[in-house]
């Protein structure tokens, strides 16, 4: 040990220090490949934090990508950014919620994000329902990849391993399947009511 | 083309999609040869990131071959083999002009608080990602770099995110010689953060997780001292006991929004989306670092508030540093480290999954089955 190892048994925090070192620089260099290669704090890529580097940009402001549909944007932006992603334009009820959230609330507002999360859930259900009218309906078994539990050591990866996440893994099927079960239950009750009403 | 597509929380499938078109004169279209699944993708997959739309293709860690270029592209040609940083960025806005590529202001209309990220929800710009046969790469003259001849493809793909981020996490810790560094999380990012801490002269590197095979990797691959938090009643108390009651000089959070270790925190965030993320590891970092120490946060959290122990951070006089990694800024140094063998990224790869089986790939990585640390995704045309 180097540094002031307290003979008193009092830990370093209660003394002027420094903290006792367990290994010398020589020992570390011998044990760990590359130890100390970036020792100088001033000679690291993130230092100084702000620096102007050659980026390859030959423009002060980039040309504008054409806006093919009204692109939703944060009200904290002064303009539509010159480049943007074009995946999945807002559509359906979820699209209405998303557009409203962008139009109405800034990024500092919880309502903005909570509405977007709500829209995500609506989007998932709109998409599941729409998929039932196609040749490729959503399939929670294949789409969750849960079959890998059988092929990739589902049990032995968990049992007797002191993992903290195993308990809530049991919640996952509930989160995924719960709404489907509830949906089917509601459909069953609905159909029965209709049939009864028709019979009467 | 074939592409991974999100179908709602925990559900993805592979679909036929159109090859993306050039939308801007500086765009390139890249044919993906290898992609990876990142811990960040799990936050999307589990439905935690607001404005993750059904139909989106994920994937922000990928390499490929340039297939088309827009009319203003000068630095790349069709046929070039390229590695693409996970950041979409313009190279010229106020932030890019100061090296903050991950904070670009010109690429994400949906939010000013985040830059652009491939395949990472509309909150990060609404770009489709690289877990597909083809991907649109904006600002082809700025982000992508030709893969050096000597570099292995599987090292190149990990340099586009996990390796650059782990190294950046250690840098933001402002490590000085002899420091005691504690890394929370032994996923790919945490493993590289631990290795990088040694490069920066740490005197002691401690890694904390609860998954035994990942801790084993932290010992053998990253030469770290490890503790499984589920074996301790209170990992912070244990940490104090083994660090002279000072705590660590530097703590690096490489866990993020789905941290385990506190069921209430985990369930309210990762399952119910009532918090932006479960701050268990972040709170352990705040409580486990010494007074006046530095907490570096690489773990990703959503834009909704999280129950972070801010008072402790204030009372302890901590420096908190964090960002999405500006990947390309790290590359010159990281290329050296990979070339001279100080970093061996591809040793972390445990699974190579055909794109058609990506749903299983996500489940295996998410549930940590079969010793999975880093899965790659390989499109069939590759
Ligand atoms: N800042 C960036 O630029 C950037 C880039 C890439 C990834 N990330 C983020 O970094 C984090 C890690 O990424 P990864 O790919 O290594 O993910 P990963 O999911 O493979 O690793 C996370 C690890 O944390 C462990 N863990 C869970 N709870 C813990 C706790 N309380 N204490 C200690 N360990 C705990 C898990 O068991 C797992 O091994 C993610 O949040 C990801 O979104 C950020
Ligand atoms: Zn990532
Ligand atoms: Zn920019």
Coordinates of C-alpha atoms and ligand atoms in Angstrom, one line a residue:
Chain A
X1 CA 0.0 0.0 0.0
X2 CA 1.1 3.5 -0.7
X3 CA -0.3 6.8 0.6
X4 CA -1.2 7.3 4.2
X5 CA -2.7 4.0 5.3
X6 CA -4.0 4.9 8.8
X7 CA -2.3 2.8 11.4
X8 CA -5.2 3.6 13.7
X9 CA -7.7 1.6 11.7
X10 CA -9.7 4.8 11.1
X11 CA -10.8 4.9 7.4
X12 CA -9.3 7.5 5.1
X13 CA -12.5 9.5 5.0
X14 CA -11.9 10.7 8.6
X15 CA -8.3 11.7 8.0
X16 CA -6.6 14.2 5.7
X17 CA -5.8 11.4 3.2
X18 CA -4.8 10.7 0.5
X19 CA -6.8 7.5 0.0
X20 CA -4.5 4.4 0.3
X21 CA -3.6 3.0 -3.1
X22 CA -4.0 -0.7 -3.6
X23 CA -1.7 -1.0 -6.6
X24 CA 1.2 1.1 -7.9
X25 CA 1.1 2.5 -11.4
X26 CA 3.8 0.0 -12.3
X27 CA 1.7 -2.9 -11.1
X28 CA -1.4 -1.6 -13.0
X29 CA 0.6 -1.1 -16.1
X30 CA 1.9 -4.7 -15.9
X31 CA -1.6 -6.1 -15.3
X32 CA -3.9 -4.1 -17.6
X33 CA -3.3 -3.7 -21.3
X34 CA -3.1 0.0 -22.1
X35 CA -3.3 1.3 -18.5
X36 CA -2.6 5.0 -18.5
X37 CA -2.6 5.4 -22.3
X38 CA -4.9 8.4 -21.8
X39 CA -3.5 9.6 -18.5
X40 CA -3.3 13.3 -19.4
X41 CA -6.7 14.7 -18.6
X42 CA -6.1 17.6 -21.1
X43 CA -5.3 15.2 -24.0
X44 CA -8.7 13.5 -24.3
X45 CA -11.2 13.8 -27.2
X46 CA -13.8 15.5 -25.1
X47 CA -11.4 18.2 -23.9
X48 CA -12.0 21.1 -24.2
X49 CA -15.7 20.5 -24.2
X50 CA -16.5 23.1 -26.8
X51 CA -14.2 23.1 -29.8
X52 CA -14.6 23.8 -33.4
X53 CA -13.6 20.8 -35.5
X54 CA -13.6 20.0 -39.2
X55 CA -17.0 18.3 -39.7
X56 CA -17.2 18.0 -43.5
X57 CA -20.1 20.5 -43.7
X58 CA -19.6 23.0 -46.6
X59 CA -22.7 25.1 -45.7
X60 CA -23.6 27.5 -43.0
X61 CA -27.2 26.5 -43.2
X62 CA -28.0 23.2 -45.0
X63 CA -30.4 23.1 -48.0
X64 CA -33.9 22.3 -47.0
X65 CA -35.4 18.9 -47.4
X66 CA -38.9 19.2 -49.1
X67 CA -41.8 19.0 -46.6
X68 CA -44.1 16.5 -48.3
X69 CA -46.8 16.7 -45.6
X70 CA -47.2 19.2 -42.7
X71 CA -44.4 18.0 -40.5
X72 CA -45.3 18.1 -36.8
X73 CA -42.7 20.0 -34.7
X74 CA -41.9 21.2 -31.2
X75 CA -43.2 24.7 -30.6
X76 CA -39.7 25.4 -29.1
X77 CA -38.3 25.4 -32.7
X78 CA -38.3 28.7 -34.6
X79 CA -38.5 26.9 -37.9
X80 CA -38.9 23.5 -39.3
X81 CA -35.4 21.9 -39.2
X82 CA -33.8 21.7 -42.7
X83 CA -33.6 17.9 -42.4
X84 CA -36.0 15.6 -40.6
X85 CA -37.1 12.0 -40.5
X86 CA -40.0 10.9 -42.7
X87 CA -40.9 7.6 -41.0
X88 CA -44.6 7.0 -40.1
X89 CA -46.5 10.3 -40.6
X90 CA -49.2 10.8 -37.9
X91 CA -52.5 9.1 -38.9
X92 CA -55.7 8.0 -37.2
X93 CA -56.7 8.9 -33.7
X94 CA -53.2 8.6 -32.5
X95 CA -52.2 11.1 -35.2
X96 CA -54.8 13.5 -33.9
X97 CA -53.4 13.2 -30.3
X98 CA -49.8 13.6 -31.5
X99 CA -50.5 16.6 -33.6
X100 CA -52.4 18.2 -30.7
X101 CA -49.6 17.5 -28.3
X102 CA -47.0 19.1 -30.5
X103 CA -49.2 22.1 -31.4
X104 CA -50.3 22.8 -27.8
X105 CA -47.5 22.0 -25.4
X106 CA -43.8 22.8 -25.1
X107 CA -41.2 20.2 -24.2
X108 CA -41.0 21.3 -20.6
X109 CA -44.6 20.3 -20.0
X110 CA -45.5 16.8 -18.7
X111 CA -48.7 17.0 -20.6
X112 CA -46.8 17.0 -23.9
X113 CA -45.0 13.7 -23.1
X114 CA -47.9 12.0 -21.4
X115 CA -50.1 12.7 -24.4
X116 CA -47.5 11.3 -26.7
X117 CA -47.2 8.1 -24.6
X118 CA -51.0 7.8 -24.6
X119 CA -50.9 8.2 -28.4
X120 CA -48.4 5.4 -28.6
X121 CA -50.8 3.1 -26.9
X122 CA -53.7 4.1 -29.1
X123 CA -51.4 3.7 -32.1
X124 CA -50.6 0.1 -31.0
X125 CA -54.3 -0.8 -30.7
X126 CA -55.3 0.9 -34.0
X127 CA -52.5 -1.1 -35.7
X128 CA -53.5 -4.4 -34.1
X129 CA -57.1 -3.9 -35.1
X130 CA -56.1 -2.9 -38.6
X131 CA -53.8 -5.9 -38.9
X132 CA -56.8 -8.2 -38.4
X133 CA -58.2 -7.0 -41.7
X134 CA -55.0 -8.1 -43.5
X135 CA -53.4 -11.4 -44.4
X136 CA -50.8 -10.9 -41.7
X137 CA -52.6 -10.2 -38.4
X138 CA -50.5 -9.3 -35.3
X139 CA -49.3 -12.4 -33.5
X140 CA -48.2 -11.8 -29.9
X141 CA -46.4 -15.1 -29.8
X142 CA -44.1 -14.7 -32.8
X143 CA -43.7 -10.9 -32.4
X144 CA -42.5 -11.1 -28.7
X145 CA -39.9 -13.6 -29.6
X146 CA -41.0 -15.6 -26.6
X147 CA -40.2 -18.8 -28.4
X148 CA -36.6 -18.2 -27.7
X149 CA -37.4 -19.1 -24.0
X150 CA -37.4 -22.7 -25.3
X151 CA -34.4 -22.5 -27.6
X152 CA -32.1 -20.2 -25.6
X153 CA -32.0 -21.4 -22.1
X154 CA -35.1 -19.6 -20.7
X155 CA -35.1 -21.5 -17.4
X156 CA -31.4 -22.1 -16.8
X157 CA -30.6 -18.4 -17.5
X158 CA -32.8 -17.5 -14.6
X159 CA -32.9 -20.2 -11.9
X160 CA -30.5 -20.0 -9.0
X161 CA -28.7 -17.0 -10.4
X162 CA -29.6 -14.2 -7.9
X163 CA -31.0 -12.0 -10.7
X164 CA -33.0 -9.1 -9.5
X165 CA -35.2 -9.0 -12.6
X166 CA -36.7 -12.4 -12.5
X167 CA -39.6 -11.3 -10.3
X168 CA -40.9 -8.7 -12.7
X169 CA -40.3 -10.9 -15.8
X170 CA -43.6 -12.5 -14.7
X171 CA -45.3 -9.2 -15.3
X172 CA -44.2 -9.1 -19.0
X173 CA -46.8 -11.6 -20.2
X174 CA -49.4 -9.8 -18.3
X175 CA -48.5 -6.5 -19.9
X176 CA -48.4 -8.0 -23.3
X177 CA -51.3 -10.5 -23.1
X178 CA -53.5 -8.7 -20.6
X179 CA -55.0 -6.2 -23.0
X180 CA -55.6 -9.0 -25.6
X181 CA -57.4 -11.1 -23.0
X182 CA -59.5 -8.1 -21.9
X183 CA -60.2 -7.3 -25.5
X184 CA -61.4 -10.8 -26.3
X185 CA -63.5 -10.8 -23.1
X186 CA -65.1 -7.6 -24.0
X187 CA -65.8 -8.8 -27.5
X188 CA -67.3 -12.0 -26.1
X189 CA -69.6 -10.1 -23.8
X190 CA -70.5 -7.7 -26.6
X191 CA -71.4 -10.5 -29.0
X192 CA -73.5 -12.3 -26.4
X193 CA -75.4 -9.2 -25.6
X194 CA -76.1 -8.7 -29.3
X195 CA -77.2 -12.3 -29.8
X196 CA -79.5 -12.1 -26.8
X197 CA -81.0 -8.8 -28.0
X198 CA -81.6 -10.4 -31.5
X199 CA -83.2 -13.6 -29.9
X200 CA -85.6 -11.5 -27.9
Chain B
X1 CA -36.5 -4.6 -48.7
X2 CA -36.8 -6.5 -45.4
X3 CA -36.9 -4.4 -42.3
X4 CA -37.5 -4.8 -38.6
X5 CA -40.8 -3.0 -37.7
X6 CA -42.1 -2.0 -34.2
X7 CA -45.7 -3.3 -33.6
X8 CA -46.3 -1.9 -30.0
X9 CA -44.6 -2.6 -26.7
X10 CA -42.7 -5.9 -26.6
X11 CA -43.7 -6.7 -30.2
X12 CA -41.7 -6.5 -33.4
X13 CA -41.7 -8.2 -36.8
X14 CA -39.9 -8.2 -40.1
X15 CA -41.8 -6.6 -43.0
X16 CA -41.4 -5.8 -46.6
X17 CA -40.8 -2.0 -46.9
X18 CA -39.7 0.3 -49.8
X19 CA -36.0 1.0 -50.0
X20 CA -35.8 4.6 -48.6
X21 CA -35.4 7.3 -51.2
X22 CA -32.9 10.2 -51.2
X23 CA -34.8 13.1 -49.6
X24 CA -32.0 15.7 -49.4
X25 CA -29.0 16.5 -51.7
X26 CA -26.6 15.4 -49.0
X27 CA -28.3 12.1 -48.3
X28 CA -26.8 8.6 -48.9
X29 CA -28.6 5.3 -49.0
X30 CA -26.6 2.6 -47.3
X31 CA -27.0 -1.1 -47.7
X32 CA -26.6 -2.5 -44.2
X33 CA -24.2 -5.3 -43.8
X34 CA -24.3 -5.6 -40.0
X35 CA -26.3 -3.9 -37.3
X36 CA -26.4 -4.3 -33.6
X37 CA -29.1 -4.2 -30.9
X38 CA -28.2 -1.6 -28.2
X39 CA -29.4 -1.3 -24.6
X40 CA -31.1 1.9 -25.8
X41 CA -33.3 -0.1 -28.2
X42 CA -34.8 -2.0 -25.2
X43 CA -36.2 1.3 -23.9
X44 CA -38.1 1.7 -27.3
X45 CA -39.0 -1.9 -27.5
X46 CA -40.6 -1.8 -24.0
X47 CA -42.6 1.3 -25.0
X48 CA -40.9 3.8 -22.7
X49 CA -39.8 6.4 -25.2
X50 CA -42.7 8.8 -26.1
X51 CA -43.7 9.0 -29.7
X52 CA -42.4 5.6 -30.8
X53 CA -44.7 4.9 -33.7
X54 CA -45.9 1.5 -34.9
X55 CA -44.2 0.9 -38.2
X56 CA -40.9 2.5 -37.3
X57 CA -37.6 0.6 -37.9
X58 CA -35.1 0.7 -35.1
X59 CA -31.4 0.4 -35.2
X60 CA -28.7 3.1 -34.6
X61 CA -25.6 0.9 -34.5
X62 CA -24.8 -0.2 -38.1
X63 CA -22.3 -0.4 -40.9
X64 CA -22.8 -1.0 -44.6
X65 CA -22.0 -0.2 -48.2
X66 CA -23.0 3.1 -49.9
X67 CA -25.7 2.2 -52.4
X68 CA -26.7 5.7 -53.7
X69 CA -25.6 9.3 -53.0
X70 CA -27.4 12.6 -53.3
X71 CA -26.1 15.2 -55.8
X72 CA -24.2 17.3 -53.2
X73 CA -22.3 14.4 -51.6
X74 CA -18.5 14.7 -52.1
X75 CA -16.8 12.6 -49.5
X76 CA -18.4 9.3 -50.2
X77 CA -18.9 7.2 -53.4
X78 CA -21.2 4.3 -54.2
X79 CA -19.5 1.1 -53.1
X80 CA -17.6 2.6 -50.1
X81 CA -17.8 0.6 -46.9
X82 CA -18.9 2.9 -44.1
X83 CA -19.4 3.0 -40.4
X84 CA -22.2 5.4 -39.4
X85 CA -22.2 7.2 -36.0
X86 CA -25.6 6.8 -34.2
X87 CA -26.0 10.6 -34.3
X88 CA -27.7 12.3 -37.2
X89 CA -26.1 15.7 -37.3
X90 CA -25.6 18.6 -39.7
X91 CA -22.0 19.6 -38.9
X92 CA -22.8 23.4 -39.1
X93 CA -25.4 24.5 -36.5
X94 CA -24.4 26.4 -33.3
X95 CA -23.9 23.1 -31.5
X96 CA -22.1 21.1 -34.2
X97 CA -19.8 24.1 -34.7
X98 CA -18.7 23.6 -31.1
X99 CA -18.3 19.8 -31.3
X100 CA -21.6 18.9 -29.7
X101 CA -22.7 16.6 -32.5
X102 CA -25.2 14.7 -30.4
X103 CA -27.0 18.0 -29.7
X104 CA -27.5 19.1 -33.3
X105 CA -30.3 21.7 -33.8
X106 CA -30.9 21.1 -37.5
X107 CA -32.1 17.5 -37.6
X108 CA -34.8 17.0 -35.1
X109 CA -38.0 19.0 -35.5
X110 CA -39.8 17.0 -32.8
X111 CA -37.7 18.2 -29.9
X112 CA -35.0 20.7 -29.2
X113 CA -33.8 18.9 -26.1
X114 CA -32.4 15.9 -28.1
X115 CA -30.5 15.7 -31.3
X116 CA -31.2 13.2 -34.1
X117 CA -30.7 9.5 -33.7
X118 CA -31.3 6.8 -36.3
X119 CA -34.3 4.6 -35.5
X120 CA -34.9 6.1 -32.2
X121 CA -38.5 7.3 -32.2
X122 CA -40.0 10.6 -33.4
X123 CA -38.7 12.2 -30.2
X124 CA -35.3 11.8 -31.7
X125 CA -36.3 13.0 -35.2
X126 CA -38.4 10.3 -36.8
X127 CA -35.7 8.6 -38.7
X128 CA -35.9 4.9 -39.7
X129 CA -32.9 2.9 -38.5
X130 CA -30.5 0.3 -39.6
X131 CA -32.0 -3.0 -38.5
X132 CA -33.0 -3.4 -42.2
X133 CA -31.5 -4.0 -45.5
X134 CA -31.2 -0.3 -46.4
X135 CA -31.2 2.9 -44.5
X136 CA -31.2 6.6 -45.3
X137 CA -28.1 8.4 -44.0
X138 CA -28.6 12.2 -44.0
X139 CA -25.5 14.5 -44.2
X140 CA -23.4 11.8 -45.8
X141 CA -20.4 14.2 -45.9
X142 CA -20.5 14.7 -42.2
X143 CA -21.3 11.5 -40.2
X144 CA -20.2 8.4 -42.0
X145 CA -16.6 7.4 -42.3
X146 CA -15.0 4.8 -44.5
X147 CA -14.0 1.7 -42.5
X148 CA -10.2 1.5 -42.4
X149 CA -8.8 -1.5 -44.2
X150 CA -7.2 -2.9 -41.1
X151 CA -10.4 -2.7 -39.0
X152 CA -12.6 -5.8 -38.5
X153 CA -16.3 -5.2 -39.4
X154 CA -17.4 -6.4 -36.0
X155 CA -15.2 -3.8 -34.3
X156 CA -16.4 -1.1 -36.7
X157 CA -20.1 -1.7 -35.9
X158 CA -19.5 -1.5 -32.1
X159 CA -17.5 1.7 -32.6
X160 CA -20.7 3.4 -33.9
X161 CA -22.2 3.4 -30.4
X162 CA -21.4 1.1 -27.5
X163 CA -17.6 1.6 -27.6
X164 CA -17.7 5.3 -28.2
X165 CA -20.2 5.7 -25.5
X166 CA -18.4 3.7 -22.9
X167 CA -15.2 5.6 -23.6
X168 CA -17.1 8.9 -23.5
X169 CA -18.6 7.9 -20.1
X170 CA -15.2 7.4 -18.6
X171 CA -14.1 10.8 -20.1
X172 CA -16.9 12.7 -18.5
X173 CA -15.8 11.2 -15.2
X174 CA -12.7 13.4 -15.5
X175 CA -10.6 10.6 -14.1
X176 CA -7.2 11.4 -12.7
X177 CA -4.4 9.0 -11.9
X178 CA -5.2 6.7 -9.0
X179 CA -9.0 7.4 -8.9
X180 CA -11.4 4.8 -7.7
X181 CA -14.1 4.4 -10.3
X182 CA -17.4 2.6 -9.9
X183 CA -19.3 1.6 -13.0
X184 CA -23.0 0.7 -12.6
X185 CA -24.1 -1.8 -15.3
X186 CA -22.0 -4.5 -17.0
X187 CA -23.7 -4.3 -20.4
X188 CA -21.6 -3.4 -23.4
X189 CA -21.5 0.3 -22.5
X190 CA -20.4 -0.4 -18.9
X191 CA -17.8 -2.9 -19.9
X192 CA -16.1 -0.4 -22.2
X193 CA -16.5 2.3 -19.6
X194 CA -14.6 0.1 -17.1
X195 CA -11.8 -0.6 -19.7
X196 CA -11.6 3.0 -20.6
X197 CA -11.3 4.1 -16.9
X198 CA -8.0 2.1 -16.8
X199 CA -6.8 3.8 -20.0
X200 CA -7.3 7.1 -18.2
X201 CA -5.3 6.0 -15.2
X202 CA -7.9 4.7 -12.7
X203 CA -6.3 3.0 -9.7
X204 CA -9.3 0.8 -9.0
X205 CA -12.3 -0.1 -11.1
X206 CA -15.4 -1.6 -9.6
X207 CA -18.4 -2.9 -11.6
X208 CA -21.8 -3.5 -10.2
X209 CA -24.6 -5.5 -11.8
X210 CA -26.8 -8.4 -10.9
X211 CA -26.3 -10.7 -13.9
X212 CA -23.6 -13.2 -13.1
X213 CA -22.2 -13.9 -16.6
X214 CA -22.0 -10.1 -17.2
X215 CA -20.0 -9.6 -14.0
X216 CA -17.8 -12.5 -15.0
X217 CA -17.1 -10.6 -18.3
X218 CA -16.4 -7.4 -16.3
X219 CA -13.7 -9.4 -14.4
X220 CA -12.1 -11.2 -17.3
X221 CA -12.5 -8.7 -20.2
X222 CA -12.5 -5.4 -18.2
X223 CA -10.1 -6.5 -15.4
X224 CA -12.6 -5.0 -12.9
X225 CA -13.5 -5.9 -9.3
X226 CA -17.2 -6.9 -9.3
X227 CA -20.1 -7.0 -6.9
X228 CA -23.6 -8.5 -7.5
X229 CA -26.0 -6.0 -5.9
X230 CA -28.6 -8.6 -5.3
X231 CA -26.3 -10.3 -2.7
X232 CA -26.2 -7.1 -0.6
X233 CA -29.0 -5.6 1.5
X234 CA -27.7 -2.2 0.6
X235 CA -25.1 -1.9 -2.1
X236 CA -24.3 1.7 -1.3
X237 CA -23.4 0.9 2.3
X238 CA -21.2 -1.9 0.9
X239 CA -19.6 0.4 -1.5
X240 CA -18.7 2.9 1.3
X241 CA -17.2 0.1 3.3
X242 CA -14.9 -1.0 0.6
X243 CA -13.8 2.5 -0.5
X244 CA -12.4 3.9 2.8
X245 CA -15.8 5.3 3.7
X246 CA -15.1 8.0 1.1
X247 CA -17.1 6.4 -1.7
X248 CA -15.8 6.3 -5.2
X249 CA -14.1 9.3 -6.8
X250 CA -16.1 8.8 -10.0
X251 CA -19.3 6.9 -10.6
X252 CA -20.5 6.1 -14.1
X253 CA -24.2 5.1 -14.7
X254 CA -24.3 2.7 -17.6
X255 CA -27.7 1.3 -16.8
X256 CA -30.4 3.9 -17.6
X257 CA -34.2 3.8 -17.6
X258 CA -34.9 0.2 -16.8
X259 CA -32.6 -0.2 -13.7
X260 CA -33.5 -3.0 -11.4
X261 CA -32.8 -3.2 -7.6
X262 CA -36.0 -1.4 -6.5
X263 CA -39.2 -3.0 -7.6
X264 CA -41.3 0.2 -7.1
X265 CA -39.0 2.3 -9.1
X266 CA -38.7 -0.3 -11.8
X267 CA -42.4 -1.0 -12.1
X268 CA -43.5 2.7 -12.0
X269 CA -41.1 3.5 -14.8
X270 CA -40.3 0.5 -17.0
X271 CA -43.7 -1.1 -16.8
X272 CA -46.2 1.8 -16.1
X273 CA -44.3 4.7 -17.8
X274 CA -45.1 7.0 -14.9
X275 CA -41.5 8.1 -14.7
X276 CA -39.0 8.9 -17.5
X277 CA -36.9 6.1 -16.2
X278 CA -36.1 4.1 -13.1
X279 CA -33.3 6.1 -11.4
X280 CA -32.1 3.2 -9.2
X281 CA -28.6 3.1 -10.6
X282 CA -28.4 6.8 -10.9
X283 CA -29.4 7.2 -7.3
X284 CA -26.8 4.6 -6.2
X285 CA -24.2 6.6 -8.2
X286 CA -25.2 9.8 -6.4
X287 CA -25.1 8.1 -3.0
X288 CA -22.1 5.9 -3.7
X289 CA -19.7 8.6 -5.0
X290 CA -17.6 10.7 -2.6
X291 CA -18.4 14.2 -1.7
X292 CA -17.0 16.5 -4.3
X293 CA -16.9 13.6 -6.8
X294 CA -18.2 13.2 -10.3
X295 CA -21.2 11.3 -11.6
X296 CA -21.1 10.6 -15.3
X297 CA -24.4 9.5 -16.8
X298 CA -24.4 7.4 -20.0
X299 CA -27.6 5.6 -19.1
X300 CA -30.6 6.9 -21.1
X301 CA -33.7 8.3 -19.5
X302 CA -36.9 9.5 -21.1
X303 CA -38.1 13.1 -21.2
X304 CA -40.7 12.5 -18.4
X305 CA -39.5 13.4 -14.8
X306 CA -37.7 10.7 -12.7
X307 CA -37.4 10.4 -8.9
X308 CA -33.8 11.4 -8.7
X309 CA -32.2 12.2 -5.4
X310 CA -31.2 15.6 -6.3
X311 CA -30.8 16.9 -2.7
X312 CA -28.0 14.4 -2.1
X313 CA -26.2 15.5 -5.2
X314 CA -26.4 19.1 -4.0
X315 CA -25.4 18.5 -0.5
X316 CA -22.4 16.4 -1.6
X317 CA -21.2 19.0 -4.0
X318 CA -21.2 16.6 -6.9
X319 CA -20.4 17.4 -10.5
X320 CA -22.9 15.7 -12.7
X321 CA -21.9 15.2 -16.4
X322 CA -23.8 13.5 -19.1
X323 CA -24.8 13.6 -22.8
X324 CA -25.6 11.4 -25.7
X325 CA -22.2 10.5 -27.0
X326 CA -20.9 12.6 -29.9
X327 CA -19.5 9.5 -31.5
X328 CA -17.3 10.8 -34.3
X329 CA -15.4 13.0 -31.9
X330 CA -14.1 9.9 -30.1
X331 CA -13.1 8.0 -33.3
X332 CA -9.5 9.1 -33.9
X333 CA -8.4 8.1 -30.4
X334 CA -10.6 4.9 -30.4
X335 CA -9.2 3.8 -33.8
X336 CA -5.7 3.9 -32.2
X337 CA -6.9 1.9 -29.1
X338 CA -8.5 -0.7 -31.3
X339 CA -5.5 -0.9 -33.6
X340 CA -3.0 -1.4 -30.8
X341 CA -5.2 -3.8 -29.0
X342 CA -6.0 -1.8 -25.9
X343 CA -9.7 -2.2 -26.8
X344 CA -11.1 -5.4 -28.3
X345 CA -14.7 -4.6 -28.9
X346 CA -15.8 -7.7 -30.8
X347 CA -15.0 -9.9 -27.9
X348 CA -18.3 -8.7 -26.4
X349 CA -20.3 -10.1 -29.2
X350 CA -22.2 -13.2 -28.1
X351 CA -25.0 -13.6 -30.7
X352 CA -25.3 -13.1 -34.5
X353 CA -28.9 -13.1 -35.4
X354 CA -30.4 -13.2 -38.9
X355 CA -32.7 -10.2 -39.5
X356 CA -35.6 -12.6 -40.1
X357 CA -35.2 -13.8 -36.4
X358 CA -34.9 -10.4 -34.9
X359 CA -37.9 -10.8 -32.6
X360 CA -36.1 -13.7 -30.8
X361 CA -33.0 -11.5 -30.8
X362 CA -34.7 -8.7 -28.9
X363 CA -36.2 -11.1 -26.4
X364 CA -32.9 -12.9 -25.7
X365 CA -31.1 -9.6 -25.2
X366 CA -33.9 -8.1 -23.2
X367 CA -34.4 -11.1 -20.9
X368 CA -30.6 -11.7 -20.7
X369 CA -31.0 -15.3 -21.8
X370 CA -28.2 -17.6 -23.1
X371 CA -25.3 -15.5 -21.8
X372 CA -26.2 -12.7 -24.1
X373 CA -24.1 -9.5 -23.9
X374 CA -24.1 -8.0 -27.4
X375 CA -26.2 -9.3 -30.2
X376 CA -25.6 -8.4 -33.9
X377 CA -28.2 -8.5 -36.6
X378 CA -27.3 -9.7 -40.1
X379 CA -29.6 -8.9 -43.0
X380 CA -29.9 -11.8 -45.4
X381 CA -28.6 -9.8 -48.4
X382 CA -25.5 -8.9 -46.5
Ligands
LIG1 N1 -25.4 8.3 -23.7 C1 -25.3 7.6 -24.9 O1 -24.9 8.1 -25.9 C2 -25.8 6.2 -24.9 C3 -25.4 5.4 -26.0 C4 -25.6 4.0 -25.9 C5 -26.3 3.5 -24.8 N2 -26.8 4.3 -23.8 C6 -27.5 3.8 -22.7 O2 -26.6 3.2 -21.8 C7 -27.3 2.2 -21.1 C8 -26.6 0.9 -21.1 O3 -26.5 0.4 -22.5 P1 -26.1 -1.1 -22.8 O4 -26.2 -1.3 -24.2 O5 -24.8 -1.5 -22.1 O6 -27.4 -1.9 -22.1 P2 -27.6 -3.3 -21.3 O7 -29.1 -3.3 -21.1 O8 -27.0 -4.4 -22.1 O9 -26.9 -3.1 -19.9 C9 -27.5 -2.6 -18.8 C10 -26.9 -3.4 -17.6 O10 -27.3 -2.8 -16.4 C11 -27.6 -3.8 -15.4 N3 -28.4 -3.2 -14.3 C12 -29.8 -3.1 -14.2 N4 -30.1 -2.5 -13.0 C13 -28.9 -2.2 -12.5 C14 -28.5 -1.5 -11.3 N5 -29.5 -1.0 -10.5 N6 -27.2 -1.4 -11.0 C15 -26.2 -1.9 -11.8 N7 -26.5 -2.5 -12.9 C16 -27.8 -2.7 -13.3 C17 -28.3 -4.8 -16.3 O11 -28.3 -6.1 -15.6 C18 -27.5 -4.8 -17.6 O12 -26.4 -5.7 -17.5 C19 -28.7 2.2 -21.6 O13 -29.6 3.0 -20.8 C20 -28.6 2.8 -23.0 O14 -29.8 3.4 -23.4 C21 -26.5 5.7 -23.9
LIG2 ZN1 -27.4 2.9 -28.4
LIG3 ZN1 -25.9 20.5 -36.2

